[in-house]
Coordinates of C-alpha atoms in Angstrom, one line a residue:
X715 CA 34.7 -13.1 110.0
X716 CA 31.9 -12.2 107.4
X717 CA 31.9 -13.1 103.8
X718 CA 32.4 -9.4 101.4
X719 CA 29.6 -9.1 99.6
X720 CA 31.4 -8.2 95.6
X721 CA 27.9 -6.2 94.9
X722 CA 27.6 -3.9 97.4
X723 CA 29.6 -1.5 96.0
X724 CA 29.2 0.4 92.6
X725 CA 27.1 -2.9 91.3
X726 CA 30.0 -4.6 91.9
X727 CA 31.8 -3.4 88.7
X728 CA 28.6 -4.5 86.5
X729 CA 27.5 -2.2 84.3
X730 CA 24.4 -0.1 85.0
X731 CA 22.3 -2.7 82.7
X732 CA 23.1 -6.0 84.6
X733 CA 22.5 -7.7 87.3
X734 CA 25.2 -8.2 89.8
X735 CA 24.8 -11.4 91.4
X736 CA 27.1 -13.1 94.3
X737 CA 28.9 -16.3 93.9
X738 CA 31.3 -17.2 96.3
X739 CA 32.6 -14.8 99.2
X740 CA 34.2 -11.8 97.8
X741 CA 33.2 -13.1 93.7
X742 CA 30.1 -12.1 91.8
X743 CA 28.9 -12.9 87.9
X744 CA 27.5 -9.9 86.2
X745 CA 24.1 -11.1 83.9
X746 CA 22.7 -8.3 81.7
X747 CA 19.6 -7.5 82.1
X748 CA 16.5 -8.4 79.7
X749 CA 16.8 -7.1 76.0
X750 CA 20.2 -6.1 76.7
X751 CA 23.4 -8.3 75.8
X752 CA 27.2 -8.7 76.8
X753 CA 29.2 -9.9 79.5
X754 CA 27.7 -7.7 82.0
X755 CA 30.4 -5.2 82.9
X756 CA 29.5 -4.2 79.1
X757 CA 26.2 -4.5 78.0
X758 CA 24.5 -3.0 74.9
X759 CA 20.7 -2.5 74.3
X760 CA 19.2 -5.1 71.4
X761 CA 17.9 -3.7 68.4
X762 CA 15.4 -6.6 67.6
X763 CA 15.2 -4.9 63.6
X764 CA 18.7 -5.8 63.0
X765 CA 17.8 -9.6 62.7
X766 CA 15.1 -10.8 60.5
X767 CA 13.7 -7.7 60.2
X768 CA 12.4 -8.1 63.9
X769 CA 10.4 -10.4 62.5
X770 CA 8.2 -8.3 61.1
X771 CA 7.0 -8.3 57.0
X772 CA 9.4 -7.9 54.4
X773 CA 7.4 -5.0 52.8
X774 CA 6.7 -3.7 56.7
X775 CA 8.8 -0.9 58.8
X776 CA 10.6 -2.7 61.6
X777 CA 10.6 0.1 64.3
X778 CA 12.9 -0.4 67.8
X779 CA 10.4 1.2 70.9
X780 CA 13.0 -0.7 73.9
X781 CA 15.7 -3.3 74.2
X782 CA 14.8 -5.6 72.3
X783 CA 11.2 -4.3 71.7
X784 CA 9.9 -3.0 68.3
X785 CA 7.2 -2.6 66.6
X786 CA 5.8 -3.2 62.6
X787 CA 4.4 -0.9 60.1
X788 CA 3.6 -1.9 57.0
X789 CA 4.9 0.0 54.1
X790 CA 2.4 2.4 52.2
X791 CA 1.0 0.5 49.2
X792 CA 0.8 -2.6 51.7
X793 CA -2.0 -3.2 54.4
X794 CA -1.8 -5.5 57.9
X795 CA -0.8 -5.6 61.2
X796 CA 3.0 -5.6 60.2
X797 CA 3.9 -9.6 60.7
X798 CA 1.8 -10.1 57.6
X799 CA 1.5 -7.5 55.1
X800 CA -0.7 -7.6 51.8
X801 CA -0.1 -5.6 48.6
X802 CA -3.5 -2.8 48.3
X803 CA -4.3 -2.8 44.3
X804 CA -5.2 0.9 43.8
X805 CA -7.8 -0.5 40.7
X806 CA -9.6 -2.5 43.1
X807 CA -11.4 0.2 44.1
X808 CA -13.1 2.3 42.4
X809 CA -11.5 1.5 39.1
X810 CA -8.4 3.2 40.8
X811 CA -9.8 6.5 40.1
X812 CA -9.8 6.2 36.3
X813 CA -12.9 6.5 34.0
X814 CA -15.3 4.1 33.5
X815 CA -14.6 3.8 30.3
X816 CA -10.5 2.9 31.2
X817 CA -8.5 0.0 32.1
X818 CA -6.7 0.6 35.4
X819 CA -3.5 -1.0 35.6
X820 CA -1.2 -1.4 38.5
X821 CA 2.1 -1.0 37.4
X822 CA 4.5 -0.2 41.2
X823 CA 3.6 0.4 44.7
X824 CA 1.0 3.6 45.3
X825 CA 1.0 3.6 40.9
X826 CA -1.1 2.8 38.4
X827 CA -1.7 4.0 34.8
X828 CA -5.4 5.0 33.2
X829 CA -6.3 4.2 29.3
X830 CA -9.1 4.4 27.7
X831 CA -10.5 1.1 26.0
X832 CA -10.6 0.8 22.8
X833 CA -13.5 2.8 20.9
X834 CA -12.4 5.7 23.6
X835 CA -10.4 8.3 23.5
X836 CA -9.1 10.6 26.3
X837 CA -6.4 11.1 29.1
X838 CA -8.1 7.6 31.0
X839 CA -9.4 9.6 33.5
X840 CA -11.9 11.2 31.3
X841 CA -13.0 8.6 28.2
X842 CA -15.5 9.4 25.7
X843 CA -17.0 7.5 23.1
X844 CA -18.5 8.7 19.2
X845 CA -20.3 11.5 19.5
X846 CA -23.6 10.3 19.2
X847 CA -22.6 7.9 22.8
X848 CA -21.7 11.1 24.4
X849 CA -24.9 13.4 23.5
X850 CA -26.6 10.7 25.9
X851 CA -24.1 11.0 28.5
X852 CA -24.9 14.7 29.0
X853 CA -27.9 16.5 30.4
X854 CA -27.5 19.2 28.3
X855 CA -27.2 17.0 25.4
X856 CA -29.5 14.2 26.3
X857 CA -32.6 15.5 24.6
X858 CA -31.1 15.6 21.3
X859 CA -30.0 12.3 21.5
X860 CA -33.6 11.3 22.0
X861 CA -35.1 13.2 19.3
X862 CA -32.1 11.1 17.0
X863 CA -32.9 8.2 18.6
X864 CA -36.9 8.3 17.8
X865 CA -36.3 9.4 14.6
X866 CA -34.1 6.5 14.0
X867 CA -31.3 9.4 12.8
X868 CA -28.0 7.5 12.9
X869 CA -25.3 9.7 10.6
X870 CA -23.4 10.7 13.8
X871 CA -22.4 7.0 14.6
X872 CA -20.5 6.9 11.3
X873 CA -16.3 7.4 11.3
X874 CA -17.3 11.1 10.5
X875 CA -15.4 13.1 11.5
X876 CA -18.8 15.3 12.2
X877 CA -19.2 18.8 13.8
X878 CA -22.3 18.9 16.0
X879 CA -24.3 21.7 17.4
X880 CA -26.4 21.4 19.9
X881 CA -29.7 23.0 21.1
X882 CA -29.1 22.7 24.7
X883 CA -31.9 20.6 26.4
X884 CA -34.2 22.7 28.0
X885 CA -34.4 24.8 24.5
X886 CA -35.6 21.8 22.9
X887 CA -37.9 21.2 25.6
X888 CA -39.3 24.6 25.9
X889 CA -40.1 25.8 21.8
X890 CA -43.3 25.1 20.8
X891 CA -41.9 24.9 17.5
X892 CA -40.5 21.2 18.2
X893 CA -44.3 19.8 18.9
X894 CA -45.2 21.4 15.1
X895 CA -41.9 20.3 13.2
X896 CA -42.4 16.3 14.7
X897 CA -46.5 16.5 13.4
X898 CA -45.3 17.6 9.7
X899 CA -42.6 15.3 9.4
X900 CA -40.1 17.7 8.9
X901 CA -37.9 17.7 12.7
X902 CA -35.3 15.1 10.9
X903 CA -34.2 18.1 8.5
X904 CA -34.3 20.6 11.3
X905 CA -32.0 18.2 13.9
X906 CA -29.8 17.4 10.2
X907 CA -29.4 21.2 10.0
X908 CA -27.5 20.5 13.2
X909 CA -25.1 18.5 11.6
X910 CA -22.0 19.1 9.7
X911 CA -19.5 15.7 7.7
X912 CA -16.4 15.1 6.9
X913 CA -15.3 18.2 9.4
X914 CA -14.4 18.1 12.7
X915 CA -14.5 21.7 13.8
X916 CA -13.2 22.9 17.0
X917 CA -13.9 26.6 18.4
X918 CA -10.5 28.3 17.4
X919 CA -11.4 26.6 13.6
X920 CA -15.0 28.3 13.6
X921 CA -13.9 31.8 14.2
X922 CA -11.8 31.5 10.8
X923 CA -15.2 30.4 8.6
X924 CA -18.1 32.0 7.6
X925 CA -20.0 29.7 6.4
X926 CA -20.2 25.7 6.8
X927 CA -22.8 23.4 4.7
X928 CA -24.6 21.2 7.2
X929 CA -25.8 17.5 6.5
X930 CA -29.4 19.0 5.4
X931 CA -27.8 20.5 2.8
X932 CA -28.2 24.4 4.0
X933 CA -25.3 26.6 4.8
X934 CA -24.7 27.8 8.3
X935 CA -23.6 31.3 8.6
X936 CA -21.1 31.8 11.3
X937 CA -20.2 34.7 12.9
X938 CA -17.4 36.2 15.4
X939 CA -17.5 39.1 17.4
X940 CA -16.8 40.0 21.3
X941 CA -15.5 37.0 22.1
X942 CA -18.9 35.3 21.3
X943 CA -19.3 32.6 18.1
X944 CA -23.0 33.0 16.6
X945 CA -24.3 31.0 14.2
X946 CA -27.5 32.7 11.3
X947 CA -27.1 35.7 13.9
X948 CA -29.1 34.0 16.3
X949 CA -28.1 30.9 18.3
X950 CA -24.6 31.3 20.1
X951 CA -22.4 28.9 21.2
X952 CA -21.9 28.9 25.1
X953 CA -20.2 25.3 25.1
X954 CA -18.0 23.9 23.3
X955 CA -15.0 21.3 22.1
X956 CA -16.9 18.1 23.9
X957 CA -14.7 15.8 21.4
X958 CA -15.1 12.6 20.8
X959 CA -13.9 9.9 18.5
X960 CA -15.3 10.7 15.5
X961 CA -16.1 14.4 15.8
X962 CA -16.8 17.6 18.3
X963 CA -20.2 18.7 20.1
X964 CA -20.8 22.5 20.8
X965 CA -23.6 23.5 22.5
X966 CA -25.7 26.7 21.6
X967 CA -28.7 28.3 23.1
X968 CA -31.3 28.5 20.0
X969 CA -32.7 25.8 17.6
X970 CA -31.4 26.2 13.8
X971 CA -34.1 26.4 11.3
X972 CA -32.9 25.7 8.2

């Protein structure tokens, strides 16, 4: 007589998962196999995410790749290797994107809010500062600034509002004029001419007026026609509406002379 081997046929009943091993002649114990459980005739894959997470981060993606295998993401907003995940402040970089001039504020994952500090206005992204600040912060501007600056000129860094315009830089840098106005004494009356109080004038405003007394004392005569504003017939405005806290830049191609 031979002993009957329980697992020779079929797995012996076990399921496809298990192990079919032989006890006694004729009897067998079924054993699921690794990362699967049950009582072997039966035996269902483990899904490792079901307990704990899988073990992985709370604020990380437990993943199942197998039985009882997985694998750990971290969420987006959150950076690590998945068992350990760490919260990414989006205004430690780069001020989160807003302006310089802004306080970045994390407020939930992958947000954050921009506003300007105080002394700024804008949407925090963009930030500007009195007019006078931003005539500095601008190449086209910058020259004017200096000319301000060396003259000591300081009516623009008042609560205004004021209504600036411009000579773009390279105009001022370029008229021989500028070199004959500083030797007389007279180029703080000619940047004053420049200069407008207690208005603060946008683009769509200037195409209603025809005249505007500037801080000099002169009037400016302002004309619209073609979709062009032009100011004593000669200098036109080809920027405009840089607004700051206390007042507007435009920028025009020709020095005023009052």
């Amino acid at each position: 007589c031979s002993a009957i081997d329980a697992c020779e046929s079929s797995n012996g009943g076990c399921s496809a998962k298990a192990e079919c091993r032989r006890t006694t002649p004729g009897n067998r114990a079924c054993v699921c196999n690794a990362g699967y459980t049950g009582d072997g005739i039966v035996c269902i894959e483990i899904n490792p995410c079901l307990v704990n997470n899988g073990g992985c981060d709370r604020n990380a993606e437990c993943t199942q790749t197998g039985p009882n295998q997985a694998v750990c993401n971290c969420l987006k907003g959150y950076s690590g290797d998945g068992k350990t995940c760490t919260y990414i402040s989006l205004c430690s970089q780069n001020n989160g994107g807003c302006s310089e001039f802004a306080i970045c504020n994390d407020t939930e994952l992958t947000e954050r809010t921009c506003t300007c500090k105080p002394n700024y206005i804008g949407d925090g992204f963009k930030c500007r500062g009195n007019i006078f600040q931003e005539l500095l912060r601008n190449s086209n501007t910058s020259r004017f600034y200096f000319h301000l600056e060396a003259l000591s000129i300081r009516d623009i860094t008042g609560p205004g509002p004021f209504t600036v315009f411009v000579p773009r830089t390279d105009v001022l840098n370029s008229d021989p004029r500028v070199k004959d106005w500083i030797a007389k004494g007279v180029m703080a009356q000619v940047l004053r001419y420049h200069m407008v109080g207690c208005a603060n004038l946008l683009y769509k405003d200037l195409t209603a007026i025809t005249n505007i007394t500037s801080l000099h004392g002169d009037l400016i005569h302002i004309s619209y026609s073609q979709n062009s504003l032009v100011l004593n017939d000669k200098a036109e405005i080809i920027l405009s509406d840089a607004v700051g806290t206390n007042g507007v830049i435009h920028v025009i191609n020709q020095i005023l002379v009052p």
